[in-house]
mmCIF file with all atom_site columns, C-alpha atoms in Angstrom:
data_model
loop_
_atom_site.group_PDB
_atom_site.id
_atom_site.type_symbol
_atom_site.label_atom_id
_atom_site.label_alt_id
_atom_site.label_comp_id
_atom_site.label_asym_id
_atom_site.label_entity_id
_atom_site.label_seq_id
_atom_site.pdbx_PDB_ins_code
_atom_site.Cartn_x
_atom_site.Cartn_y
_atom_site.Cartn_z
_atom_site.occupancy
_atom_site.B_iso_or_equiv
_atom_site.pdbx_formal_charge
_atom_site.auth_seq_id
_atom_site.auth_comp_id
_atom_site.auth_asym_id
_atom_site.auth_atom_id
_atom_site.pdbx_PDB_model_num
ATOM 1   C CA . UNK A 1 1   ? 58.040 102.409 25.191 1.00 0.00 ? 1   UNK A CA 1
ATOM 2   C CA . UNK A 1 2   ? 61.661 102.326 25.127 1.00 0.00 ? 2   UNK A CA 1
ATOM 3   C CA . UNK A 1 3   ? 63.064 99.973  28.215 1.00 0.00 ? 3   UNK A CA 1
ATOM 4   C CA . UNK A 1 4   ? 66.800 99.375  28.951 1.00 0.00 ? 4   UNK A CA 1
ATOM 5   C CA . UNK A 1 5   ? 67.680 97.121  31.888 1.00 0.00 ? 5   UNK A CA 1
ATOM 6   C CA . UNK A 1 6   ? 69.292 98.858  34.939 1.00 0.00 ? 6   UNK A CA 1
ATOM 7   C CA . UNK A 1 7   ? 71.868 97.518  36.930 1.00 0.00 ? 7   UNK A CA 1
ATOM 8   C CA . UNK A 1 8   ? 70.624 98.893  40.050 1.00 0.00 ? 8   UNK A CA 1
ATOM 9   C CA . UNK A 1 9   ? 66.942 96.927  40.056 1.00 0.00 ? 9   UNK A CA 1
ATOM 10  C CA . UNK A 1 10  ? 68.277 94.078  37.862 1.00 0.00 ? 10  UNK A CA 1
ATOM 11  C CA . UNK A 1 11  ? 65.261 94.613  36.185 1.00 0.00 ? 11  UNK A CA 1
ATOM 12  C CA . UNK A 1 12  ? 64.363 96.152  32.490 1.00 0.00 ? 12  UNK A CA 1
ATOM 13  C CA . UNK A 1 13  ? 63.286 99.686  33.405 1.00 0.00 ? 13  UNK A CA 1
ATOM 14  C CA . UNK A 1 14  ? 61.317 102.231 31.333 1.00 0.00 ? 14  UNK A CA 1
ATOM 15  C CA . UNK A 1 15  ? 63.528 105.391 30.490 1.00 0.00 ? 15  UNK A CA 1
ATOM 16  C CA . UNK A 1 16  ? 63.007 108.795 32.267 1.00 0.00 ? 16  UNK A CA 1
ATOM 17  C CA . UNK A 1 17  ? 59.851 110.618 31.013 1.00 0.00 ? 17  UNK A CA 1
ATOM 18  C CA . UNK A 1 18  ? 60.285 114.198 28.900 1.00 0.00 ? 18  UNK A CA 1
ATOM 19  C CA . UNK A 1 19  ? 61.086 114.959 25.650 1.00 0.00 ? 19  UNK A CA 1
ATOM 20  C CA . UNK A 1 20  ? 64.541 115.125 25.622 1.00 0.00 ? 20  UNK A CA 1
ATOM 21  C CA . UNK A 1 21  ? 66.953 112.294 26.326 1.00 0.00 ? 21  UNK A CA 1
ATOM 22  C CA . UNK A 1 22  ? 71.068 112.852 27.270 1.00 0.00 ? 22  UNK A CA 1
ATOM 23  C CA . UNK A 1 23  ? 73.231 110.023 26.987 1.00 0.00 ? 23  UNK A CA 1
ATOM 24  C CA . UNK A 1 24  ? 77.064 110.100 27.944 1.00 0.00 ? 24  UNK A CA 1
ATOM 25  C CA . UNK A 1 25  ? 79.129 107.623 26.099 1.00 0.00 ? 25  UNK A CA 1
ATOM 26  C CA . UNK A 1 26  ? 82.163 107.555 28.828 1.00 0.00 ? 26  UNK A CA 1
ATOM 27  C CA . UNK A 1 27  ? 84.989 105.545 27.358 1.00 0.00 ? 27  UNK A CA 1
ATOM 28  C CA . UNK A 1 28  ? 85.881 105.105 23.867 1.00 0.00 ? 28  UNK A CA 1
ATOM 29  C CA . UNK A 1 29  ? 85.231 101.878 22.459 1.00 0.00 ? 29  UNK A CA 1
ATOM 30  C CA . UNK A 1 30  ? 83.693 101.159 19.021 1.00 0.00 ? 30  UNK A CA 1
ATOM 31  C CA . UNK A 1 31  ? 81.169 98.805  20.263 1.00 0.00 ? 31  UNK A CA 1
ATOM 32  C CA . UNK A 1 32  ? 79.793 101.615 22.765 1.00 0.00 ? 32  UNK A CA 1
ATOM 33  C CA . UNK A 1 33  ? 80.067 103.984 20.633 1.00 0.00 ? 33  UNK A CA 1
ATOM 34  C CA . UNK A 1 34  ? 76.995 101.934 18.015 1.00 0.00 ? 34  UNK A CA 1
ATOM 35  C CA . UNK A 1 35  ? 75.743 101.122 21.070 1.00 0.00 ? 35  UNK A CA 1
ATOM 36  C CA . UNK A 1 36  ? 75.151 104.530 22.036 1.00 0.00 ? 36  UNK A CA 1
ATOM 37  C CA . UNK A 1 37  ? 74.238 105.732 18.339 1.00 0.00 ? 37  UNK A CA 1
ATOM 38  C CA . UNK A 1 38  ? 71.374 102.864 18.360 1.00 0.00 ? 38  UNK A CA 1
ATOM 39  C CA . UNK A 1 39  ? 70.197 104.160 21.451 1.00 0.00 ? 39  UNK A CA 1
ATOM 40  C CA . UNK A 1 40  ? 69.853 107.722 19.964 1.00 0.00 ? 40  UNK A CA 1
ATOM 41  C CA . UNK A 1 41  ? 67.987 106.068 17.318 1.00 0.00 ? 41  UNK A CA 1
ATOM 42  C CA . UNK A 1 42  ? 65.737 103.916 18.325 1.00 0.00 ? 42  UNK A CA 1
ATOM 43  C CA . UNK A 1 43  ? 64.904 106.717 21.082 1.00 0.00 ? 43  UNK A CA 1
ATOM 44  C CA . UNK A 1 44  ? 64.215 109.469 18.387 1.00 0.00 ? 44  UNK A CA 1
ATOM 45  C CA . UNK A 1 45  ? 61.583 107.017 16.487 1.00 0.00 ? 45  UNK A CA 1
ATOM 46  C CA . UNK A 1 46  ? 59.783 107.319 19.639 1.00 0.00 ? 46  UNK A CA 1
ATOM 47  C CA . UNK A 1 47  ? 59.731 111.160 19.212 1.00 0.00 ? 47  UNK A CA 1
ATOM 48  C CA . UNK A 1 48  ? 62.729 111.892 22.043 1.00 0.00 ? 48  UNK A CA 1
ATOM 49  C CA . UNK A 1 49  ? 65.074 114.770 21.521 1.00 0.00 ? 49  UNK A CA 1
ATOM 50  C CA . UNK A 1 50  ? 68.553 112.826 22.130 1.00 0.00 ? 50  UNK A CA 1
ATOM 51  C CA . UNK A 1 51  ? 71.951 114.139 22.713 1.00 0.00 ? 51  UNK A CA 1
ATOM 52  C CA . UNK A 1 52  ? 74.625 112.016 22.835 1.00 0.00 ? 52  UNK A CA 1
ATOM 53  C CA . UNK A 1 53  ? 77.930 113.803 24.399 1.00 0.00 ? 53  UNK A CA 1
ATOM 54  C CA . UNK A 1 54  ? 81.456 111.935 24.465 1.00 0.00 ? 54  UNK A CA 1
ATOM 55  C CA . UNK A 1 55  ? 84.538 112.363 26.552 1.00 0.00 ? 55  UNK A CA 1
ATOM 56  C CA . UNK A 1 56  ? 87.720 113.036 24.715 1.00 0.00 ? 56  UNK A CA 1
ATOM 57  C CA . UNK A 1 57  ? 88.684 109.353 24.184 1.00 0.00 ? 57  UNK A CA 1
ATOM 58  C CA . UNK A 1 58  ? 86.070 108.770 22.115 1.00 0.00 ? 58  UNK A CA 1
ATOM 59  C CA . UNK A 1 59  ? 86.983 105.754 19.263 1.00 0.00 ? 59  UNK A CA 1
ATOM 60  C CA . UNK A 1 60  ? 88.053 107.188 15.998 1.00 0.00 ? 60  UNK A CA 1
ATOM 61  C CA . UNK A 1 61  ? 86.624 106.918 12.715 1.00 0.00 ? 61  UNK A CA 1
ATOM 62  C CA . UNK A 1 62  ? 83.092 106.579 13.871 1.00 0.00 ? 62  UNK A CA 1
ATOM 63  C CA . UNK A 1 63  ? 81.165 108.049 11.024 1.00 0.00 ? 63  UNK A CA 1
ATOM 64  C CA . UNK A 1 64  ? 82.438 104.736 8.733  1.00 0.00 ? 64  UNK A CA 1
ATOM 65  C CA . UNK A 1 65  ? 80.264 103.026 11.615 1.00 0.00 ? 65  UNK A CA 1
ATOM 66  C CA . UNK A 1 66  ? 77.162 104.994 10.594 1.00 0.00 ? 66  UNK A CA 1
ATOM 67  C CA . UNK A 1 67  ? 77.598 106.503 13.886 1.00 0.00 ? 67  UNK A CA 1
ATOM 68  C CA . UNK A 1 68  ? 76.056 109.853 14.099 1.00 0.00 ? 68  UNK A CA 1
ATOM 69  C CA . UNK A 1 69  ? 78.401 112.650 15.385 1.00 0.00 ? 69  UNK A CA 1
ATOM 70  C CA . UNK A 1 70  ? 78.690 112.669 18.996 1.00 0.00 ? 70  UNK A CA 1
ATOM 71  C CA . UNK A 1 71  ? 78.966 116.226 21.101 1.00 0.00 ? 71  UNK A CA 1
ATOM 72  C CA . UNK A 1 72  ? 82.602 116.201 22.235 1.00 0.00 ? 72  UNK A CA 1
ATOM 73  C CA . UNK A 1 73  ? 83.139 117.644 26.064 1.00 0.00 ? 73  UNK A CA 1
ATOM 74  C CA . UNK A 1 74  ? 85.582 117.373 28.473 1.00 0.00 ? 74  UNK A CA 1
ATOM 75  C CA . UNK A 1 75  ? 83.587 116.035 31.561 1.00 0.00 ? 75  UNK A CA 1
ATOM 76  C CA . UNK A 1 76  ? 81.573 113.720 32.208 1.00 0.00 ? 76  UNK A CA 1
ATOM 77  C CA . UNK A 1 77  ? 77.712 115.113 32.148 1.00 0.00 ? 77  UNK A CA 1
ATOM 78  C CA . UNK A 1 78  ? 77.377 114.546 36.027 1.00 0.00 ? 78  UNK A CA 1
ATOM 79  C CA . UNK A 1 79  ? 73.392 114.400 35.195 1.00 0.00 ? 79  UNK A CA 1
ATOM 80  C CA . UNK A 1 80  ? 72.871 112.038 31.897 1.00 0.00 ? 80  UNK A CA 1
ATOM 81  C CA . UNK A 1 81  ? 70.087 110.138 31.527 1.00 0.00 ? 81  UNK A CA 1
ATOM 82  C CA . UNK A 1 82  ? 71.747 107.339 29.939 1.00 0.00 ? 82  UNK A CA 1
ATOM 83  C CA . UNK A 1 83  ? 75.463 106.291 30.542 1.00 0.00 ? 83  UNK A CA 1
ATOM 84  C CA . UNK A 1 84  ? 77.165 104.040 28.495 1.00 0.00 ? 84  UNK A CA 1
ATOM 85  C CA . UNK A 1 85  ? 80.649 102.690 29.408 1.00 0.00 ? 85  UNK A CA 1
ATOM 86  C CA . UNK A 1 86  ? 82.322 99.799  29.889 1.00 0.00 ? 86  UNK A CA 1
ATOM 87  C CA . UNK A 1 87  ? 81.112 98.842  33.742 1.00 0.00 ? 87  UNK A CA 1
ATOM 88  C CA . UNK A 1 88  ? 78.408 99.722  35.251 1.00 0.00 ? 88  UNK A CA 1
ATOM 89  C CA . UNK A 1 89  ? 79.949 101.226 38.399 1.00 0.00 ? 89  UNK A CA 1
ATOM 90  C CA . UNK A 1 90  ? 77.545 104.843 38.875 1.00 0.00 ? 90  UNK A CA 1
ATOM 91  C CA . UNK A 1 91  ? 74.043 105.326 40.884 1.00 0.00 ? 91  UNK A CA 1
ATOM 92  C CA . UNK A 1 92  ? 72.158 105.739 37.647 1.00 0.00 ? 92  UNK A CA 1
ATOM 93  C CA . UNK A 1 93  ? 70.924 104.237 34.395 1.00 0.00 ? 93  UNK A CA 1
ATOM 94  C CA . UNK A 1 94  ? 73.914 102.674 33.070 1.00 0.00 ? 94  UNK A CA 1
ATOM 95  C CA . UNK A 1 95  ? 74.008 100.568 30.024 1.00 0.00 ? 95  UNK A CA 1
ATOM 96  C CA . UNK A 1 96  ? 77.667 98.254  30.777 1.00 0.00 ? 96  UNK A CA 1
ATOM 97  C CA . UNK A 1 97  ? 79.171 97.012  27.301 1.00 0.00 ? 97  UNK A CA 1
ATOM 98  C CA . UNK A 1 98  ? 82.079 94.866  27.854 1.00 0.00 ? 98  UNK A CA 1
ATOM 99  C CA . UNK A 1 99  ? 85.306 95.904  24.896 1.00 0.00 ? 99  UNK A CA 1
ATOM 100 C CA . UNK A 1 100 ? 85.107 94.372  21.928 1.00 0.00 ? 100 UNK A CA 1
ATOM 101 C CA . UNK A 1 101 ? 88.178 92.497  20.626 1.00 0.00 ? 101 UNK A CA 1
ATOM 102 C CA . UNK A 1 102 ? 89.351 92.153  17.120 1.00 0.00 ? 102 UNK A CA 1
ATOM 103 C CA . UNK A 1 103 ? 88.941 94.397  14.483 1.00 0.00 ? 103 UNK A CA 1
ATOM 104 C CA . UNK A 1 104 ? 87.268 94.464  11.239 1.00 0.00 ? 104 UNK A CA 1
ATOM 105 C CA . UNK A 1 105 ? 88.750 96.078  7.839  1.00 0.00 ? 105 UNK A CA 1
ATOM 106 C CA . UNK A 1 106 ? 85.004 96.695  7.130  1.00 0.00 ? 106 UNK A CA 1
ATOM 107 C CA . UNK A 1 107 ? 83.620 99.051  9.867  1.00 0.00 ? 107 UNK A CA 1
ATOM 108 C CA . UNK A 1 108 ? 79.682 97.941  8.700  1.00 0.00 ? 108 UNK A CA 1
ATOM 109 C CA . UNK A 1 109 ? 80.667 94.271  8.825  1.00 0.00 ? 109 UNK A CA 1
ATOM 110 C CA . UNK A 1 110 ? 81.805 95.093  12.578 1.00 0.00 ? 110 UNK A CA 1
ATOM 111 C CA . UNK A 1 111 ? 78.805 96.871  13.202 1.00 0.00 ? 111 UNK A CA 1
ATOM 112 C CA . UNK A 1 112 ? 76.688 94.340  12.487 1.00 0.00 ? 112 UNK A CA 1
ATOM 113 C CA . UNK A 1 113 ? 78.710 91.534  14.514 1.00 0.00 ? 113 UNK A CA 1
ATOM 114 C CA . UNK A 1 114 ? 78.143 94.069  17.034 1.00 0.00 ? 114 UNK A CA 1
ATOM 115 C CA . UNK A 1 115 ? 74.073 94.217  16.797 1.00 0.00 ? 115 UNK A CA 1
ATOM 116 C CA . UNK A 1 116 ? 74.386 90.530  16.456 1.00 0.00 ? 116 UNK A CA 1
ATOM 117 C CA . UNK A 1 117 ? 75.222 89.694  20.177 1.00 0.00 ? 117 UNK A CA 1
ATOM 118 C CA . UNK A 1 118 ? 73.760 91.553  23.174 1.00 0.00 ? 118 UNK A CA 1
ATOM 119 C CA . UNK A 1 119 ? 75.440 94.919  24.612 1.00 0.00 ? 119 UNK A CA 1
ATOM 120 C CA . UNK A 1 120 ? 75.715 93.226  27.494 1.00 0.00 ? 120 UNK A CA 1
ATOM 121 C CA . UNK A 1 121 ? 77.614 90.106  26.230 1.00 0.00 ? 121 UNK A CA 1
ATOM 122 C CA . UNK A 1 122 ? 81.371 89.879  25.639 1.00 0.00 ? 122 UNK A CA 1
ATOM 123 C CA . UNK A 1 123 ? 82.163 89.893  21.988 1.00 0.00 ? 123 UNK A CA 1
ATOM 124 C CA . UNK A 1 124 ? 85.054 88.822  20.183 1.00 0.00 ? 124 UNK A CA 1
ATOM 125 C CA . UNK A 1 125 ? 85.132 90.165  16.264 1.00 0.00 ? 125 UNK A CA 1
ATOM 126 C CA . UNK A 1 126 ? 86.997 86.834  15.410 1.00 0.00 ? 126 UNK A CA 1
ATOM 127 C CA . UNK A 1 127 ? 87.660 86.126  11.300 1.00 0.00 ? 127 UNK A CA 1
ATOM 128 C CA . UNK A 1 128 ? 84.525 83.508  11.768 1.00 0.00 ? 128 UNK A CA 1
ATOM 129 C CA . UNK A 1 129 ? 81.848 85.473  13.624 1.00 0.00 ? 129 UNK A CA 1
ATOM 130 C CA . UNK A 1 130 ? 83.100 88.608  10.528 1.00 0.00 ? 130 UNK A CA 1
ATOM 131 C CA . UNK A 1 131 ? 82.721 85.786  7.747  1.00 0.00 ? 131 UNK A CA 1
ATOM 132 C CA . UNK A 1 132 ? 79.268 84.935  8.812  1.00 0.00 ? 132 UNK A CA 1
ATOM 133 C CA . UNK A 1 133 ? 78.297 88.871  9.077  1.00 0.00 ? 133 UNK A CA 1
ATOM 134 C CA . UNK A 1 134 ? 79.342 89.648  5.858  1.00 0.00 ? 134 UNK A CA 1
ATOM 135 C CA . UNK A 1 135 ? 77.681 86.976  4.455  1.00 0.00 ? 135 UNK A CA 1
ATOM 136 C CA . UNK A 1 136 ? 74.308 87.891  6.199  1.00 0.00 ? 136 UNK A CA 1
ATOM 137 C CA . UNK A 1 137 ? 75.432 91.587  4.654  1.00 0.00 ? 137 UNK A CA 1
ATOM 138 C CA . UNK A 1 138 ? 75.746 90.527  1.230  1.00 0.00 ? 138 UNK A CA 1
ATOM 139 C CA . UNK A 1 139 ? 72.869 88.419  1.335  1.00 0.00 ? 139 UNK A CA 1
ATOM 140 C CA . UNK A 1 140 ? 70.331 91.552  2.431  1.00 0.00 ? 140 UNK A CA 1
ATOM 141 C CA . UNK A 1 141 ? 71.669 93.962  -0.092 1.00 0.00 ? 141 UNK A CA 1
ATOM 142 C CA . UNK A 1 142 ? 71.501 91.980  -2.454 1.00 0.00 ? 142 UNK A CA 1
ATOM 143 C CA . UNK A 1 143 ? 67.746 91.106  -2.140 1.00 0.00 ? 143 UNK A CA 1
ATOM 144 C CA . UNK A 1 144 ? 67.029 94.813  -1.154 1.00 0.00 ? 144 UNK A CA 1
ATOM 145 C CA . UNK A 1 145 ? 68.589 95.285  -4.847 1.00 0.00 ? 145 UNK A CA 1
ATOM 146 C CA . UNK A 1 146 ? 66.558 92.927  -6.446 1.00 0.00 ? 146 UNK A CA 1
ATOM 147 C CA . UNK A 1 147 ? 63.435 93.731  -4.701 1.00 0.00 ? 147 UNK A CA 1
ATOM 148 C CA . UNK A 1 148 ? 64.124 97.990  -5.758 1.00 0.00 ? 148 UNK A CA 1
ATOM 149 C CA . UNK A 1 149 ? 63.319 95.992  -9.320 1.00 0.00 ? 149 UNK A CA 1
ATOM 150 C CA . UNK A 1 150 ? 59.573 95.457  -8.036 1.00 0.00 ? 150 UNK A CA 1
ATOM 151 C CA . UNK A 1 151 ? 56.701 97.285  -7.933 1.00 0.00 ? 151 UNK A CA 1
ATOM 152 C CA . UNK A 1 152 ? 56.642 99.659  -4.943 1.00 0.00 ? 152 UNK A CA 1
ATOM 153 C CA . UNK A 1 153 ? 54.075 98.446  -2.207 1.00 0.00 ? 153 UNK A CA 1
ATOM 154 C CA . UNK A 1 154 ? 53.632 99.680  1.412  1.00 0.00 ? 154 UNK A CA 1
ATOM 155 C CA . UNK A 1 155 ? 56.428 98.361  3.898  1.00 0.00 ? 155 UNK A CA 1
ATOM 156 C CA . UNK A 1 156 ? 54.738 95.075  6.141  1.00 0.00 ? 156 UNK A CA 1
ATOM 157 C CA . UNK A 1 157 ? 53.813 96.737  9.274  1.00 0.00 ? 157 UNK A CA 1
ATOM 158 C CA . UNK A 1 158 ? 53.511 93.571  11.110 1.00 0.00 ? 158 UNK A CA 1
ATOM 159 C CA . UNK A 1 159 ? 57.341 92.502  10.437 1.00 0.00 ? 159 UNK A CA 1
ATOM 160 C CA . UNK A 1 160 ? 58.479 96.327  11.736 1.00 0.00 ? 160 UNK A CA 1
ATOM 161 C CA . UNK A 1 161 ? 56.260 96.411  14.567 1.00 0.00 ? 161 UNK A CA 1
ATOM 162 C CA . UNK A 1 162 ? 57.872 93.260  15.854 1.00 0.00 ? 162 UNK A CA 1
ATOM 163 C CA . UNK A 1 163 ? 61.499 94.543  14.916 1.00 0.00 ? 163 UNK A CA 1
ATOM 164 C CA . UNK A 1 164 ? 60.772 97.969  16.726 1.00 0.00 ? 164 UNK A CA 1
ATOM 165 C CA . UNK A 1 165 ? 59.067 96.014  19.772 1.00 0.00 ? 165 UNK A CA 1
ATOM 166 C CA . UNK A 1 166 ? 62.190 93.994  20.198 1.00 0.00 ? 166 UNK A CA 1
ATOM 167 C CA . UNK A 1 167 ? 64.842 97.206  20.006 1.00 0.00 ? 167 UNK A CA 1
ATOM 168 C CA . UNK A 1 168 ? 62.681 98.825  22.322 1.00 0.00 ? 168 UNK A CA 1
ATOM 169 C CA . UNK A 1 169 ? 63.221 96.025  24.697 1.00 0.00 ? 169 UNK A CA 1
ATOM 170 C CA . UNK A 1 170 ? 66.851 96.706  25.612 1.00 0.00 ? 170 UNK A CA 1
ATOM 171 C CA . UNK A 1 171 ? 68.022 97.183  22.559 1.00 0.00 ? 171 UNK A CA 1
ATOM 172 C CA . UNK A 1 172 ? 67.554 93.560  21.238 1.00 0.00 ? 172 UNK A CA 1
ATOM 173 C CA . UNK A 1 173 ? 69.435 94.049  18.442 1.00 0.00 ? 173 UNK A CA 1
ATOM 174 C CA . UNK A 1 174 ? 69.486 90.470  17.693 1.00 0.00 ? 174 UNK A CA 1
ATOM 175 C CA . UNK A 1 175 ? 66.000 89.700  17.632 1.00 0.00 ? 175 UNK A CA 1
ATOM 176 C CA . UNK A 1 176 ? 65.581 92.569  15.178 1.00 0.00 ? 176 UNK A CA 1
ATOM 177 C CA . UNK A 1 177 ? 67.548 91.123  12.657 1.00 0.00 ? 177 UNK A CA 1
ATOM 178 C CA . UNK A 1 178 ? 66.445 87.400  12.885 1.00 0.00 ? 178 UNK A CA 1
ATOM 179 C CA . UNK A 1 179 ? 62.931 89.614  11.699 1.00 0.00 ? 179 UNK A CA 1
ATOM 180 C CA . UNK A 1 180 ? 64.694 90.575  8.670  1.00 0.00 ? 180 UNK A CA 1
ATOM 181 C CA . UNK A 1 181 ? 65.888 87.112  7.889  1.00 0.00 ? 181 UNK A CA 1
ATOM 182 C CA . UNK A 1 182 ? 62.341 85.688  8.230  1.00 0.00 ? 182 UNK A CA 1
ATOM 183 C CA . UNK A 1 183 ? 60.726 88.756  6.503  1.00 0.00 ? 183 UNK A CA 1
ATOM 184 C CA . UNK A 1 184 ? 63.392 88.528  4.007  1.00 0.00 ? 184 UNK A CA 1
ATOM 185 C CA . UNK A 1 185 ? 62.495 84.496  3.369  1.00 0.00 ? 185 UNK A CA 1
ATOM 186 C CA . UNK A 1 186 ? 58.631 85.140  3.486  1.00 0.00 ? 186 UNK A CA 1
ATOM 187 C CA . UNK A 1 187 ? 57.108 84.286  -0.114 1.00 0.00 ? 187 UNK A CA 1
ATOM 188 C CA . UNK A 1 188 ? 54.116 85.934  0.842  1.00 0.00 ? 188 UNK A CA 1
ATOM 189 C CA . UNK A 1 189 ? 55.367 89.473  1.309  1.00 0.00 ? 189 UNK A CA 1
ATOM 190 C CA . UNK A 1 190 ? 56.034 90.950  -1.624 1.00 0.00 ? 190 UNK A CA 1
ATOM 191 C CA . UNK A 1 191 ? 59.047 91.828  -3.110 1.00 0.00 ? 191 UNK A CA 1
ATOM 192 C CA . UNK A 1 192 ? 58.321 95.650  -2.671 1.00 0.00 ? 192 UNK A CA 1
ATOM 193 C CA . UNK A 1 193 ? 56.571 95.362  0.706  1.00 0.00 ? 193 UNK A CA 1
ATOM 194 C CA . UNK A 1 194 ? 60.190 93.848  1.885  1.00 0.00 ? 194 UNK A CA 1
ATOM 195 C CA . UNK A 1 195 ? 62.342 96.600  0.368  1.00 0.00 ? 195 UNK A CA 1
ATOM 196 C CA . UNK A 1 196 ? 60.179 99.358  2.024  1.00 0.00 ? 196 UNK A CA 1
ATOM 197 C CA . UNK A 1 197 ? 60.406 97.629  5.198  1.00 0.00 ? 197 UNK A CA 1
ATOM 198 C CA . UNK A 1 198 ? 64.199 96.982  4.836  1.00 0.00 ? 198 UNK A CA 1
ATOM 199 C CA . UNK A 1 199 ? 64.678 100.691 4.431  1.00 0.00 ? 199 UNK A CA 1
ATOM 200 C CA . UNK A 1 200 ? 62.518 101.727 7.500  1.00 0.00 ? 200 UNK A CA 1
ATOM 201 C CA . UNK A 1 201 ? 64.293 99.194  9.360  1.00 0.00 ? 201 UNK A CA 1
ATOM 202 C CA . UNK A 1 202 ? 67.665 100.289 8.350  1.00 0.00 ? 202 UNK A CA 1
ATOM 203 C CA . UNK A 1 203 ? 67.262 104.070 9.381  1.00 0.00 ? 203 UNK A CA 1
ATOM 204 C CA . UNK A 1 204 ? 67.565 102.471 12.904 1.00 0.00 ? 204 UNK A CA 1
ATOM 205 C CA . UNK A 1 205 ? 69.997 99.603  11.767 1.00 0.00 ? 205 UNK A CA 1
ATOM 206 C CA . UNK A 1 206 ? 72.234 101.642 10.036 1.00 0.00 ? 206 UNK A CA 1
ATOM 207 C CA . UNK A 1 207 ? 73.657 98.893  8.132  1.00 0.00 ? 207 UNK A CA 1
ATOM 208 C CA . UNK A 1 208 ? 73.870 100.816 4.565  1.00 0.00 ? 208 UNK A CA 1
ATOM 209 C CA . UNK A 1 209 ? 71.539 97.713  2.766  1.00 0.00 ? 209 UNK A CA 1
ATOM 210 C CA . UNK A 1 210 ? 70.570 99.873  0.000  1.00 0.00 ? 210 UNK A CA 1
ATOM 211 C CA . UNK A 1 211 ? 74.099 100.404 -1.131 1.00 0.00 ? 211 UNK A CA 1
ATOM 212 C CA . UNK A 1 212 ? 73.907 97.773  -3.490 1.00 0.00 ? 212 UNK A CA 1
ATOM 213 C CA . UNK A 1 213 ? 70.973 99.766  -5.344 1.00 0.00 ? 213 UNK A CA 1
ATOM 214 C CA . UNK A 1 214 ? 71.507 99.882  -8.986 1.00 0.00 ? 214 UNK A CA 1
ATOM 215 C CA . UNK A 1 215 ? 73.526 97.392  -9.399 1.00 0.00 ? 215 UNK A CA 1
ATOM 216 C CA . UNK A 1 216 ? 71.543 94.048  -9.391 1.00 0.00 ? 216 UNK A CA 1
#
């Protein structure tokens, strides 16, 4: 069950029941904008309908984020589900993610420097935190590329379980990918187990770690 904390309780609250799920990203930032698209997907894993509308100030250039188009409107849903903006200043669920500063000349680097800290955190994209991202980067799709050399074997359900459980709690973005560093270093998964696992993973991750594919 997917839990985000509210601001209102100070406590880590379970999301609205139903089907469907409407989130309002209300300021555009980059950072709440993958915010907002991991939301979406971590929300339609657990079989929720999820539409995620913008206002007109919306960051730019989203979809080399892997950030799934948004539904552009001109006000502010007064009714969401799910707000995402930079404060959390309404009576309602409200997920407050600080502005990033800095900027990255690779948006999936970024992205991942993102996921790496919690929403709530400040973050600052600085040329250290980026050179330690795209290291981690290179290092997964690199292995994902050797291990697409291996025999195919089901993906270790134990390693996703524990990745999903943490995203579901508040989006704990960081905890998910410390799994794939100790899945990734585990000699006694196999090399094909890991890559379907990395793949699964990455549908919610959106970090592009098979792009290396081919050329190992």
């Amino acid at each position: 069950m997917l839990r985000l904390h509210d601001h209102r309780t100070g406590r880590t609250e379970a999301l609205p029941a139903g089907r469907g799920l409407r989130v309002q990203v209300v300021d555009g930032a980059h950072r709440r904008a993958v915010v907002a698209d991991l939301l979406r997907r971590v929300a339609e894993r657990a079989g929720r309908r999820v539409l995620v509308v913008s206002t007109p100030g919306a960051a730019t250039g989203l979809d080399d984020y892997n950030v799934q188009p948004f539904e552009a409107r001109d006000d502010v849903l007064p009714d969401a589900d799910v707000y995402v903006s930079e404060t959390a200043d309404r009576d309602a669920l409200c997920l407050a993610v600080p502005q990033e500063t800095g900027t990255s000349p690779d948006p999936l680097i970024a992205r991942l420097a993102m996921l790496e800290v919690p929403y709530r955190e400040p973050l600052e994209l600085s040329a250290q935190r980026l050179s330690a991202a795209a290291e981690r980067l290179d290092a997964w799709r690199g292995k994902v590329a050797e291990w697409a050399t291996s025999p195919g074997r089901p993906m270790n359900r134990e390693y996703a379980n524990e990745a999903e459980a943490a995203l579901a709690d508040d989006l704990g973005s960081p905890a998910a990918l410390a799994v794939l560093d100790r899945l990734a270093a585990d000699p006694e998964v196999p090399p094909g187990a890991k890559l379907e696992t990395f793949i699964h993973l990455d549908l919610v991750l959106a970090l592009g770690l098979v792009s290396a594919i081919g050329q190992a």
